[in-house]
Each structure stands twice: as structure tokens, then as C-alpha cells.
Coordinates of C-alpha atoms in Angstrom, one line a residue:
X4 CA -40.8 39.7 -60.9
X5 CA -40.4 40.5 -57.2
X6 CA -38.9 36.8 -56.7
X7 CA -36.5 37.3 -59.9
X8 CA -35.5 40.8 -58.6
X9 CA -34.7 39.6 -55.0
X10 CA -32.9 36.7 -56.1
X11 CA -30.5 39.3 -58.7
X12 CA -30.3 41.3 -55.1
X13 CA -28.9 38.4 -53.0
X14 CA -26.8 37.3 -55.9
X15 CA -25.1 41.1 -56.2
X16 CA -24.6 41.2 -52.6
X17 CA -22.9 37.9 -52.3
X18 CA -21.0 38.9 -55.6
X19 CA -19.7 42.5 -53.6
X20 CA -18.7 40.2 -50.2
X21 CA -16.5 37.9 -52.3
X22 CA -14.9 40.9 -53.6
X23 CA -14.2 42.8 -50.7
X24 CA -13.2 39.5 -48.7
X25 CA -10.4 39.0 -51.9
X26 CA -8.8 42.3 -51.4
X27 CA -9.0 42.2 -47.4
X28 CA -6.6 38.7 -48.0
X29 CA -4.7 40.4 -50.7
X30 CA -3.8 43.3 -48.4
X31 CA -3.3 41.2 -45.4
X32 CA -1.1 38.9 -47.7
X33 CA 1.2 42.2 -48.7
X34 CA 1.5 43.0 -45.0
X35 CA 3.0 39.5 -44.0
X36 CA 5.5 39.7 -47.4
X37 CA 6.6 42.8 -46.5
X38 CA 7.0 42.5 -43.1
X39 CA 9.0 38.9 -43.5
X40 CA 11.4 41.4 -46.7
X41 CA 11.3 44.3 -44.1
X42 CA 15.1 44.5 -43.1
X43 CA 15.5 44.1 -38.9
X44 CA 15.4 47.2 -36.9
X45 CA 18.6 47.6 -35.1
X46 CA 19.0 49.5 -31.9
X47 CA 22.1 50.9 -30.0
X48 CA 23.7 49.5 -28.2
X49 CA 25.9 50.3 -24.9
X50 CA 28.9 49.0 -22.9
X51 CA 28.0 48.0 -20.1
X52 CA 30.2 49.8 -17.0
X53 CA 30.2 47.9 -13.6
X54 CA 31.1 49.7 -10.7
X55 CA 34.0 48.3 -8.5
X56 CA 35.9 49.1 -5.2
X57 CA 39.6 49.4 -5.8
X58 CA 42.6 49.2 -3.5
X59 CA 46.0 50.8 -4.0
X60 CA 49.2 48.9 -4.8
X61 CA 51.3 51.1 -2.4
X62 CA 54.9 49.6 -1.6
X63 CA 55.7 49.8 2.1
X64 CA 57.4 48.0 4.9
X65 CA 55.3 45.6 7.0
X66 CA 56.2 43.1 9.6
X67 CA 53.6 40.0 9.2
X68 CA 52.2 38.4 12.4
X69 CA 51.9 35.2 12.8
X70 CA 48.8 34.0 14.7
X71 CA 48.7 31.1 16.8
X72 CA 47.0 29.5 19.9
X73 CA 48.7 28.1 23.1
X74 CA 48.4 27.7 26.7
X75 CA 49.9 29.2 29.7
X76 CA 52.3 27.1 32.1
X77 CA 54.1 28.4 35.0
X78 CA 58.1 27.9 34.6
X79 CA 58.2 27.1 38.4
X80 CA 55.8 24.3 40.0
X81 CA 56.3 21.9 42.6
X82 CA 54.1 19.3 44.4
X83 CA 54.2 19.4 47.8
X84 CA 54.8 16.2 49.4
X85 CA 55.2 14.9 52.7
X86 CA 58.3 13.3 53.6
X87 CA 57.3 11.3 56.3
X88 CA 54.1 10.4 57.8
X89 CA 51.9 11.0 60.6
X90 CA 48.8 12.9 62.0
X91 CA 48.6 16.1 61.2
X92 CA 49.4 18.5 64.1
X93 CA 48.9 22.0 62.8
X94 CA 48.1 23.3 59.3
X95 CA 48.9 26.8 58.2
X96 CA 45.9 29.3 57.4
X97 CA 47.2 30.1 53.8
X98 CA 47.2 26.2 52.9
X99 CA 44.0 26.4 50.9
X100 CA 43.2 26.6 47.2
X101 CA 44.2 30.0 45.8
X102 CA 46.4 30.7 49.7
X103 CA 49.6 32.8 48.9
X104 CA 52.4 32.2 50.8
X105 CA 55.7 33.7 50.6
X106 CA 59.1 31.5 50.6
X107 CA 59.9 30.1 54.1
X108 CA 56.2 29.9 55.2
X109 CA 55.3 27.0 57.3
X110 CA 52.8 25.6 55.7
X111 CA 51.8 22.0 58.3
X112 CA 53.8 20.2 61.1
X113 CA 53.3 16.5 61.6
X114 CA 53.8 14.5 65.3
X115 CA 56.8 14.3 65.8
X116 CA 57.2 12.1 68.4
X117 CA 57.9 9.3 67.0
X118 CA 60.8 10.9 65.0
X119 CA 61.8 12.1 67.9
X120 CA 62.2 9.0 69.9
X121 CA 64.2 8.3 67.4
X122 CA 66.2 10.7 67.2
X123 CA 66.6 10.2 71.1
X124 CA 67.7 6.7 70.6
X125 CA 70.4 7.6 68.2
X126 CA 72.1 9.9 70.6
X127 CA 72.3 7.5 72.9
X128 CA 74.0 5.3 70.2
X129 CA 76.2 7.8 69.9
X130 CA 77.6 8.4 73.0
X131 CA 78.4 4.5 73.2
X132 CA 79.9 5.0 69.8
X133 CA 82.1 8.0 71.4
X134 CA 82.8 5.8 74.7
X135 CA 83.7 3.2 72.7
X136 CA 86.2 5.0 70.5
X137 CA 87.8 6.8 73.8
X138 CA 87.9 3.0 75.3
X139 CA 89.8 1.8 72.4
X140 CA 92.4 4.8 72.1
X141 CA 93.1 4.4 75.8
X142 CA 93.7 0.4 75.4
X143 CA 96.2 1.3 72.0
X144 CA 98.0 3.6 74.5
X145 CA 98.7 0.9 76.9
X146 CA 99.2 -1.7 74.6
X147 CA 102.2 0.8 73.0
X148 CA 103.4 0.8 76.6
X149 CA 103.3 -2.3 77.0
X150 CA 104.8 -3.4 74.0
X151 CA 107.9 -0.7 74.8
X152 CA 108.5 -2.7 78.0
X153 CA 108.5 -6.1 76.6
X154 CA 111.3 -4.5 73.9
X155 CA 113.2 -2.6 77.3
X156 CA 113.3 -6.4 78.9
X157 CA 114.2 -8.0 75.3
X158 CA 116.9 -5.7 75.2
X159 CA 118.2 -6.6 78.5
X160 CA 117.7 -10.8 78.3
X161 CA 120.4 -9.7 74.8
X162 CA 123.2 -8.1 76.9
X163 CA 122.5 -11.3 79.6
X164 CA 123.4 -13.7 76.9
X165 CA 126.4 -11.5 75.3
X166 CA 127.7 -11.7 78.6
X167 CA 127.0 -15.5 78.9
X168 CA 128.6 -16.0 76.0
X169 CA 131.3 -14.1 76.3
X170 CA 132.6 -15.6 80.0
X171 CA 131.8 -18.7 78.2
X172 CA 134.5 -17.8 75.5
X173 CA 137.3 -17.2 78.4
X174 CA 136.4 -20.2 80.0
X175 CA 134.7 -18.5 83.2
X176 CA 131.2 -19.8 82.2
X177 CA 129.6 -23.0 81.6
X178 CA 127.6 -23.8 78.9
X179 CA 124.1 -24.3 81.0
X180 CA 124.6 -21.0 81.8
X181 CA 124.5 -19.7 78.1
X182 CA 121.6 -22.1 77.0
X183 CA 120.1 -20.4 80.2
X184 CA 120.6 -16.8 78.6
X185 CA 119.6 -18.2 75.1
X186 CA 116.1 -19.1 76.4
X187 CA 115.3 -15.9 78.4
X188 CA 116.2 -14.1 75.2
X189 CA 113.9 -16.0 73.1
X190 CA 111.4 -15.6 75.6
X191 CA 111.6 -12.5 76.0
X192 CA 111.5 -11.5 72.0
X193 CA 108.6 -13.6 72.4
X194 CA 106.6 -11.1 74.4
X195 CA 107.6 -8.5 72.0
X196 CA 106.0 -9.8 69.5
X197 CA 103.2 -10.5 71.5
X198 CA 102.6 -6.8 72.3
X199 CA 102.7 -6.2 68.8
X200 CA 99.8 -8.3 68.0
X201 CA 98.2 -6.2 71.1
X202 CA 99.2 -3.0 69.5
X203 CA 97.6 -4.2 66.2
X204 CA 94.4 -5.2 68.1
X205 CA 93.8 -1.8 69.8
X206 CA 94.6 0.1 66.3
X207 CA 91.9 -2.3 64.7
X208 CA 89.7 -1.7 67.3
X209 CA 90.5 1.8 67.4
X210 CA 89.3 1.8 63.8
X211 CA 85.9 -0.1 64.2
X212 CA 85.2 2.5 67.1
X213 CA 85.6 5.0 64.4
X214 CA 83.8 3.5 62.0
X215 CA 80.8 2.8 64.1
X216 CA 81.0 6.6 65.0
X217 CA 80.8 7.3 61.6
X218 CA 77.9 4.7 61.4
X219 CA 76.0 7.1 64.3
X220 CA 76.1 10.5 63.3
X221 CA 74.8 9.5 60.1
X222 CA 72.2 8.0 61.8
X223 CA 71.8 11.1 64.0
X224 CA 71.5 13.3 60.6
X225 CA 68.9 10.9 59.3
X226 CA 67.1 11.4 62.5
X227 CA 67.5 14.6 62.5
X228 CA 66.0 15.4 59.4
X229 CA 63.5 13.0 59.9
X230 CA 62.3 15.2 62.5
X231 CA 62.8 18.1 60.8
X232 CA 60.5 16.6 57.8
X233 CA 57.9 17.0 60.0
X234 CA 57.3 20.4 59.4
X235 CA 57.0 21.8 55.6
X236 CA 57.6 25.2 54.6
X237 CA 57.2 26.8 50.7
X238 CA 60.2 26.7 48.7
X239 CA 59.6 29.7 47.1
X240 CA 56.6 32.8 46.9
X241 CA 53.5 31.6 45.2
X242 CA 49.8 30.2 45.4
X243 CA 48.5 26.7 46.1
X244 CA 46.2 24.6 44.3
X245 CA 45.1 21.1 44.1
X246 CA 45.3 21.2 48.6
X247 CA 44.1 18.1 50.1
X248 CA 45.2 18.2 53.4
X249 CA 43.2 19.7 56.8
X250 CA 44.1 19.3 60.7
X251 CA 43.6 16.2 62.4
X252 CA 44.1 13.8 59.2
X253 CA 46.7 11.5 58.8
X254 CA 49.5 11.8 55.6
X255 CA 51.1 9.1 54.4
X256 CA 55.1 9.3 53.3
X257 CA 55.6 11.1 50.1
X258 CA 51.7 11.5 49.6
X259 CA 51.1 15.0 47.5
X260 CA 48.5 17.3 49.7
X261 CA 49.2 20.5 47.3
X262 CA 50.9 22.0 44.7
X263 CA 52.6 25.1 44.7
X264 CA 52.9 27.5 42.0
X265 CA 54.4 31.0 40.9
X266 CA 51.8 32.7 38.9
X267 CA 54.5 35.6 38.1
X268 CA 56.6 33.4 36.4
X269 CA 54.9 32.2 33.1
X270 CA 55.4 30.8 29.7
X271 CA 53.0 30.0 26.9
X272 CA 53.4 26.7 24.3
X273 CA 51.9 26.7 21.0
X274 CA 52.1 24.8 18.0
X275 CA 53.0 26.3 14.4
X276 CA 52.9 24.7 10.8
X277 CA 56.2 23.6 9.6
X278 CA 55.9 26.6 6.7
X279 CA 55.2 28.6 9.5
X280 CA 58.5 28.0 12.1
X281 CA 60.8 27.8 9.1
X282 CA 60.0 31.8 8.4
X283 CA 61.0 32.1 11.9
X284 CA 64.5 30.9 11.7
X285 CA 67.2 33.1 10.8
X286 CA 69.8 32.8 8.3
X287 CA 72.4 29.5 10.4
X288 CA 68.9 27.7 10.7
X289 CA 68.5 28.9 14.5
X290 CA 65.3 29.7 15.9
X291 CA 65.1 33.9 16.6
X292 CA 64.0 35.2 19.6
X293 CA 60.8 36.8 18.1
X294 CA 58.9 39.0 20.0
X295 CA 55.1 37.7 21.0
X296 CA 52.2 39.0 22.1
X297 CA 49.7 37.0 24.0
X298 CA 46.0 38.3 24.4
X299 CA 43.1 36.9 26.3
X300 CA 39.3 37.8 25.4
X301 CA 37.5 37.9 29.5
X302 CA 34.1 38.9 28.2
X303 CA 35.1 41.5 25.8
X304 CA 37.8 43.1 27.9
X305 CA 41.2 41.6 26.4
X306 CA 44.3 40.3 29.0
X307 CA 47.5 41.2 27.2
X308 CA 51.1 40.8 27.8
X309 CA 54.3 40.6 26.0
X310 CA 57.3 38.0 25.6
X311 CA 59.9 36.5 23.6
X312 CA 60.5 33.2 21.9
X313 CA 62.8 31.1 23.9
X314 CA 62.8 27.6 22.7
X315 CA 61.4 24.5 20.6
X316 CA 60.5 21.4 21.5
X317 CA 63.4 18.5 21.0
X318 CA 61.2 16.2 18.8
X319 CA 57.4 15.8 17.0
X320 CA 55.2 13.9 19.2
X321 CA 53.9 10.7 17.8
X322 CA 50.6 12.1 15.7
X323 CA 51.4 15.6 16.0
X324 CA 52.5 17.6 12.7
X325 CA 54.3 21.3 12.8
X326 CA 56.7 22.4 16.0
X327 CA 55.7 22.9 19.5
X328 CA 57.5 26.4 20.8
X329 CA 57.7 28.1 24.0
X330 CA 57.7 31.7 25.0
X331 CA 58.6 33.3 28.0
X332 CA 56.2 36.3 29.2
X333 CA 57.6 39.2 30.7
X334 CA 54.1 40.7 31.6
X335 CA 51.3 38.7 32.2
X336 CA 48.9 40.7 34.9
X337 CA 45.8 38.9 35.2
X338 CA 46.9 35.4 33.5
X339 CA 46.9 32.2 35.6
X340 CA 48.5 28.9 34.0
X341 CA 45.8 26.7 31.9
X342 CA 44.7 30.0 30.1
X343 CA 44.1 29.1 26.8
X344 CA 45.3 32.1 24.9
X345 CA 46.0 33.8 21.5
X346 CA 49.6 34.0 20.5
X347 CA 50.6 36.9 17.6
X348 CA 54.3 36.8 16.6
X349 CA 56.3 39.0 14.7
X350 CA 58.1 38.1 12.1
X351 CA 60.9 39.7 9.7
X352 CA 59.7 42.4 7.9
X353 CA 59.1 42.5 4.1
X354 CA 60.1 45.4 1.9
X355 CA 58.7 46.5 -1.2
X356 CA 54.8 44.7 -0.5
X357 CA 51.3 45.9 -0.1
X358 CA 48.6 44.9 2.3
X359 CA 45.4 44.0 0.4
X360 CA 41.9 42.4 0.9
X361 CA 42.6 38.8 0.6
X362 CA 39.0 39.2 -1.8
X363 CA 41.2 41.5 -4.8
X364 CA 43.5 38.1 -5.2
X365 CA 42.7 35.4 -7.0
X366 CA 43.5 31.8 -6.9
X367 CA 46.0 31.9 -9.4
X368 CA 47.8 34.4 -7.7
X369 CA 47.3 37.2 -10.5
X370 CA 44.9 40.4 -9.6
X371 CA 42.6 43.2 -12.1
X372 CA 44.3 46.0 -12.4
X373 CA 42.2 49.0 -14.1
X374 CA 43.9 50.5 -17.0
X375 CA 43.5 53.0 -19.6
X376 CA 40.2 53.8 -20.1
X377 CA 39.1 52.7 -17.0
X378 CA 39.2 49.1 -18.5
X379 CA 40.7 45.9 -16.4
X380 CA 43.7 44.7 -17.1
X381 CA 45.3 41.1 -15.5
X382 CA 48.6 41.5 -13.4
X383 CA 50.7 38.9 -11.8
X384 CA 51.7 38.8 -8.0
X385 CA 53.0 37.1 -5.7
X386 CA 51.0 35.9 -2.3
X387 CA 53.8 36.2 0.7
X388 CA 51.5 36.7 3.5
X389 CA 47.3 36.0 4.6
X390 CA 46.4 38.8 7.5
X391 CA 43.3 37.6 8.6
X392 CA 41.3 38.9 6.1
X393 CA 43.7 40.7 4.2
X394 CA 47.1 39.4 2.3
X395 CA 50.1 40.8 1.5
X396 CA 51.1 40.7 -1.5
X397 CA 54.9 41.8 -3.5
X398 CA 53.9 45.2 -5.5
X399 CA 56.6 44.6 -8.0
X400 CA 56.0 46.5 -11.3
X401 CA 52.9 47.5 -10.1
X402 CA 53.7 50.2 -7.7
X403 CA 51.2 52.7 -7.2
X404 CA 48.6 51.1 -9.6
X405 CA 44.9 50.4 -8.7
X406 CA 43.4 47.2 -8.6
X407 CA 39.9 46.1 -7.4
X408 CA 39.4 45.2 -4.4
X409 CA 36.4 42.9 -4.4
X410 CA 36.1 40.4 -7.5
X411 CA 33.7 38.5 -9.3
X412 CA 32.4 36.3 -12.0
X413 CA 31.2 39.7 -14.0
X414 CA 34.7 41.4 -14.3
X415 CA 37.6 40.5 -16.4
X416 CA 40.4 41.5 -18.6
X417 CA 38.8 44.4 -20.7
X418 CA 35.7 44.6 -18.7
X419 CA 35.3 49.0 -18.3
X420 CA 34.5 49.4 -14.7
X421 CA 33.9 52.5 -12.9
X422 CA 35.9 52.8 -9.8
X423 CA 34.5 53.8 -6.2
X424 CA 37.1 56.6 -5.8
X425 CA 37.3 57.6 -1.3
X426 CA 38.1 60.9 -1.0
X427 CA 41.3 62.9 -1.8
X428 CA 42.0 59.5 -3.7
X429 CA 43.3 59.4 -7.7
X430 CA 43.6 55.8 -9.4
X431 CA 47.1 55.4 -11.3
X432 CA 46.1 53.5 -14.3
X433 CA 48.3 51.4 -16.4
X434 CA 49.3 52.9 -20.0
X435 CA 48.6 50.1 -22.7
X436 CA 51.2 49.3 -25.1
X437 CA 50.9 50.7 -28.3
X438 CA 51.5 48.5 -31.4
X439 CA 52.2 49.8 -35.1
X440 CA 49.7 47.6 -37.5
X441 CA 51.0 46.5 -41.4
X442 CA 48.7 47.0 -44.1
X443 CA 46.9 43.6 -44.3
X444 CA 46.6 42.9 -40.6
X445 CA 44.8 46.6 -40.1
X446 CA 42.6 46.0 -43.4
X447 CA 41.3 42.9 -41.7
X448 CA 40.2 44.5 -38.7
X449 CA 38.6 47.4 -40.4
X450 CA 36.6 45.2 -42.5
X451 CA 35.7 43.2 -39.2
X452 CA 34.7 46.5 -37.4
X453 CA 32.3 47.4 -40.7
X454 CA 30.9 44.3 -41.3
X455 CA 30.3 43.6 -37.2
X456 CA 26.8 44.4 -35.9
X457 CA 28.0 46.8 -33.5
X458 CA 26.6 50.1 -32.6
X459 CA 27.7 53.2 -34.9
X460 CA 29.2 55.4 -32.2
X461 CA 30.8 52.2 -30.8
X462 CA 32.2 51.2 -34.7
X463 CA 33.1 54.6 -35.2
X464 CA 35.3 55.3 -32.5
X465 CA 37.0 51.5 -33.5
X466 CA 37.5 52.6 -36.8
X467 CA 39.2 56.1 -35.8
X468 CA 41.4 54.2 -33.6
X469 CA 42.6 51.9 -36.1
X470 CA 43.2 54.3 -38.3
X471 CA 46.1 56.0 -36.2
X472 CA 49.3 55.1 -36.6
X473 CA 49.3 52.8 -33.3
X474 CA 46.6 51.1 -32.1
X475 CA 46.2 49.7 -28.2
X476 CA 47.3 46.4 -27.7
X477 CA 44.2 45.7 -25.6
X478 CA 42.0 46.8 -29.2
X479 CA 43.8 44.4 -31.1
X480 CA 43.5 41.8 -29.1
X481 CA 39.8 41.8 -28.5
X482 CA 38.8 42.2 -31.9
X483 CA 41.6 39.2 -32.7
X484 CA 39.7 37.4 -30.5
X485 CA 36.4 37.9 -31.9
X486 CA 37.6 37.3 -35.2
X487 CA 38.4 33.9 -34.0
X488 CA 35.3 32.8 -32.3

């Protein structure tokens, strides 16, 4: 009996276990069913807002510089060279690198005896020359004399023979006697003609004494400045570089020892784009004398002076691109040719543009603009200018508006942003445009806005916007656009 009644026992409490094991899977199983029927909780949802910087589309006048780099030159250098050559007899104290000298300064003397003999010998020269001209003047005198003699005694053997001739024709004379006259005559014309030869001798020496006069006084100034080359003085006020000359050494003719150079007197060349020098020409195609500015960074302390544009190069050098100009400076303390400077220009100004960050502009040339609601709208403008890290853009339309200043791969058209304001600052935003809606097209968007899994606040304030008379354009076009995807 005890056997039969624990066996009854085990048997009830194995029959109890099935049991409550079937129910726990039955409720378990209800859980899962309802849970898998149980509609999805949905929560709101909200926009989100993005703070941006902003910048203000105010129209204004600005004159764009141009930035460029060049290098100083002086307008007046000139290598020193000696004209003749020689040992070096005395050097002046100021002929170093970096000496100043002022115009006139004797800067070194050569020996000069050579060029001096020289000189010496040509003199001499001369006075034959002269001794030989005064020789030949006073021969042409005598020779004249002469030759007025010979025609005096011509003369006279002519009225010998008219006399011969004419006893002859009274029958006085004889004919021996004539012949006799005939021949004096002839001899004696003769003689004339052979002073005149004489005369013409003396004149053509007369004339190579001359000459040869000539001959020696240009050998005198030759000599002359030969010695006179022996000593070199500055052409004008300036400092020497490059000096290779001392006392006691020897220069060669036409060998360079220094080069002076006018540090007051400087220019600057640099080398602009082709886009770039064609905004600097003025209306008949000629280059304008633009006003520069040329700056020097000497360990944080900047050199500055002023100029003007003055010229272009002729032609393009072969593998160079753009055009080389050329400015004169009309201050320049502190600047020494070979500075390798930076060059601002000024160009013509535009009207009617605004300076921006060069980081509110996008590639395509179009910028955000915020708009009503403090939403982002695209605008179009035109890039005229890049300012270093700003650009200048034309405001058009836009004047006055607010557009962001710093953009990104987060903002967009529609995107609501809210704007860093600076103080004392208000944002002009754009109006939308208004549109009025026909029956169909504003029945479709309703039943998008109430079927759409959008937050209630959000779908309600959709719904009592299209329900007005005009709608934004901005509203319509977003929820077009959703409709689509």
C-alpha cells in the first residue's frame, strides 16, 4: 500500500508539472503574438537646427589689389672700368664695398708716365707739323712772287717782238731779228708756266702741311686723354660694390674693378598673369600708371615704399608665361637693389560689390543665403575678385541679405540654421515667394502630409500652412520632392 500510494504521489506531481509547464508556454506564446501584432511606438521627432556664422551682403566701393612679387633694380648703374692700363698709383679711401662717393670723386690714378711720354712725343710732332705748315706758306709766297716776275718779263719779251715785227713791216728790221724776239717770247711764257707749276707745288704742299697738322692735334687729344684716363672719378653720387682693385696692383685696359650704383634711384620688376595685366589696362588697351606699394618683411619689422607703374616688358621671354612690368619707387628708405620684395597694386575700383570670406562661396559660384524662417536658401553671384582669404563678390539682387559665412557638407537649401548674430547686428532675410495651389495639386500634398510618418506638431503646422490660401514656394517644393523619391 505504501509503494501503490507513493507511486499515485509521483504520478500527481508529474501530472501538476506538465500542467503548469503548458500554461507557462501558453502565456509566453501570447506575449510573443502580441508583441509581433503590437503596433510600433512612434516618437517625436525634431528638426534639426545647425548653427552657422553669417556675413552681410553690403554693396560698397572697393579697390582690389593685386599681389605680386618682384625684385628691386637701381635705374642708374655703371661698371667702372679702366681705360687704360698700368700700376696702380693711388686708390681713393671710399673705393671699397658699400664706400659712398659723391659725383666728381677721384676714385684711383694710374702711372702715368708712359702716357705721358707720349703725350710729350706728340707735341713735339706738332711743332714740326706747325714748322712745316709755316715752311710751306712762306715757299707759296715766293713761288707767287716768282711766278709775277716770270709774267712782268713775259710781258716785256711781247712788246720786244711787236716791235720786231713791226720795224720788220717798214722795212727797218730784218727777219733774224724777229725770229730772235719770237724765241725770247716763247721762252719767256715758258718760265711762266713754269712758276705756275711752282705755285701749284707750294699750295699742295701747303695742304699736306695742313693735313698732317690736323693728323697731330688729334694725336695730341688722344694723348691727352690717354693721360687723363689715368685717373677715374664717379659719374654720379652713389655706393660701390663688386671693388676689386687695391694700391700697388696692376689693371689691365677696360678691366671692371667696381661697380657703381645709386641706391636712391630704384625700380622693382615683377611678373603678373595675363588675366591679371589685362585688368590693368585702361579702356585704348594702354597700360595705366597704377599706383604700387612695395613692402619688405626684416624680421617682423616691414620696409615700405610707394611707386607707380611705368612700363612693360617689349616681349615674353622664351618659357616664361604672363607680362614682366616695371615700377618706379618714389620712396624706398632702407631698400638696396636685389631685395626681393612684395608688390600690391591697385586696381580700378568696383561699384556695387561685397568683400566676403572666400569660405561662404562655393565652387559653382552660387552662395546660402538664410531666408524666411531662418531656413537656407541658394543665391547666385558672381566671383570678380580673391583677397587673400577673402573674395569679392557682385551683391546684385542680394543687397543687404545674410549669407553664411563658413559652409559645409551639413547645410543646404532648406536646411533651418541658427545664425551667430555679432552684436548690434540684425540678419535681412529673404521673403519666399508665395504660390496660390488648385484643388488637386493641394489635395495631393495634404494626403502626403497625413499619410507621411512625420511628427504631429511637425504635420500639423504643414497641414495649416497648406490650408492658406498661398503656400511658400520653398513648402511645396520639398514636399514635391519627397513625393518623388
Amino acid at each position: 500500500m505504501r509503494f501503490l500510494r507513493r507511486s499515485l504521489t509521483g504520478v500527481f506531481l508529474l501530472a501538476v508539472t506538465l500542467v503548469l509547464l503548458a500554461w507557462a508556454g501558453s502565456l509566453v506564446r501570447g506575449a510573443i503574438v502580441a508583441k509581433m501584432n503590437q503596433e510600433p511606438r512612434s516618437f517625436p521627432q525634431r528638426e534639426r537646427v545647425l548653427s552657422v556664422n553669417f556675413a552681410m551682403l553690403d554693396p560698397q566701393t572697393i579697390v582690389p589689389e593685386l599681389t605680386a612679387f618682384g625684385e628691386l633694380r637701381s635705374q642708374r648703374t655703371l661698371d667702372l672700368r679702366s681705360a687704360t692700363g698700368g700700376i696702380v698709383e693711388e686708390v681713393s679711401d671710399a673705393l671699397v664695398d658699400g664706400g659712398t662717393v659723391i659725383k666728381g670723386d677721384l676714385l684711383l690714378r694710374i702711372d702715368a708716365a708712359v702716357a705721358t711720354a707720349a703725350l710729350d712725343r706728340v707735341r713735339a710732332d706738332l711743332q714740326d707739323a706747325e714748322a712745316e705748315l709755316r715752311d710751306a706758306e712762306r715757299a707759296f709766297v715766293l713761288a707767287e712772287d716768282e711766278l709775277t716776275a716770270a709774267r712782268a718779263q713775259s710781258a716785256l719779251r711781247d712788246q720786244a717782238l711787236a716791235r720786231a715785227q713791226d720795224l720788220a713791216g717798214r722795212g727797218v728790221g730784218t727777219t733774224a731779228a724777229v725770229e730772235t724776239a719770237e724765241l725770247a717770247s716763247s721762252s719767256a711764257q715758258a718760265s711762266v708756266l713754269t712758276q705756275r707749276q711752282s705755285v701749284a707745288s707750294a699750295q699742295a704742299r701747303i695742304d699736306q702741311a695742313t693735313t698732317s697738322l690736323a693728323r697731330q692735334r688729334i694725336n695730341l687729344s688722344e694723348a691727352e686723354r690717354d693721360v687723363s684716363d689715368t685717373e677715374v672719378y664717379a659719374a654720379f653720387d652713389g655706393q660701390l660694390s663688386n671693388v676689386t682693385l687695391s694700391a700697388g696692383g696692376r689693371v689691365s685696359a677696360n678691366e671692371s674693378f667696381a661697380q657703381l650704383v645709386d641706391p636712391t634711384q630704384l625700380e622693382v620688376s615683377f611678373r603678373v598673369s595675363t588675366s591679371q595685366y589685362a585688368r590693368l589696362l585702361d579702356e585704348r588697351g594702354q597700360l595705366v600708371q597704377a599706383p604700387v606699394t612695395v613692402t619688405l618683411d626684416v624680421s617682423g619689422l616691414n620696409l615700405a615704399g610707394t611707386g607707380k607703374i611705368t612700363r612693360e616688358s617689349a616681349s615674353v621671354a622664351s618659357g616664361q608665361t604672363g607680362r614682366l612690368l616695371f615700377a618706379t619707387l618714389d620712396t624706398a628708405l632702407g631698400f638696396r637693389p636685389g631685395d626681393f620684395v612684395t608688390v600690391r597694386i591697385d586696381e580700378p575700383a568696383l561699384e556695387n560689390v561685397a568683400l566676403v570670406p572666400s569660405t561662404a562661396i562655393a565652387a559653382d559660384e552660387t552662395v546660402l543665403l538664410i531666408g524666411d524662417d531662418e531656413r537656407l536658401h541658394v543665391g547666385q553671384v558672381s566671383l570678380l575678385r580673391r583677397q587673400g582669404d577673402n573674395v569679392i563678390v557682385s551683391v546684385g539682387d542680394y543687397a543687404g541679405r545674410a549669407i553664411v559665412a563658413e559652409r559645409s557638407p551639413l547645410l543646404g537649401a532648406g536646411i533651418k540654421v541658427s545664425p551667430i548674430m555679432p552684436e548690434g547686428q540684425e540678419i535681412a532675410v529673404l521673403e519666399p515667394e508665395m504660390l496660390r495651389l488648385d484643388p488637386d495639386r493641394r489635395a495631393k500634398l495634404i494626403a502626403f502630409v497625413t499619410d507621411g510618418r512625420m511628427p504631429d506638431d511637425v504635420k500639423a503646422r504643414i497641414l495649416a500652412q497648406l490650408e492658406q490660401d498661398e503656400v511658400s514656394s520653398e513648402t511645396v517644393e520639398r514636399l514635391e520632392s519627397r513625393m518623388g523619391s
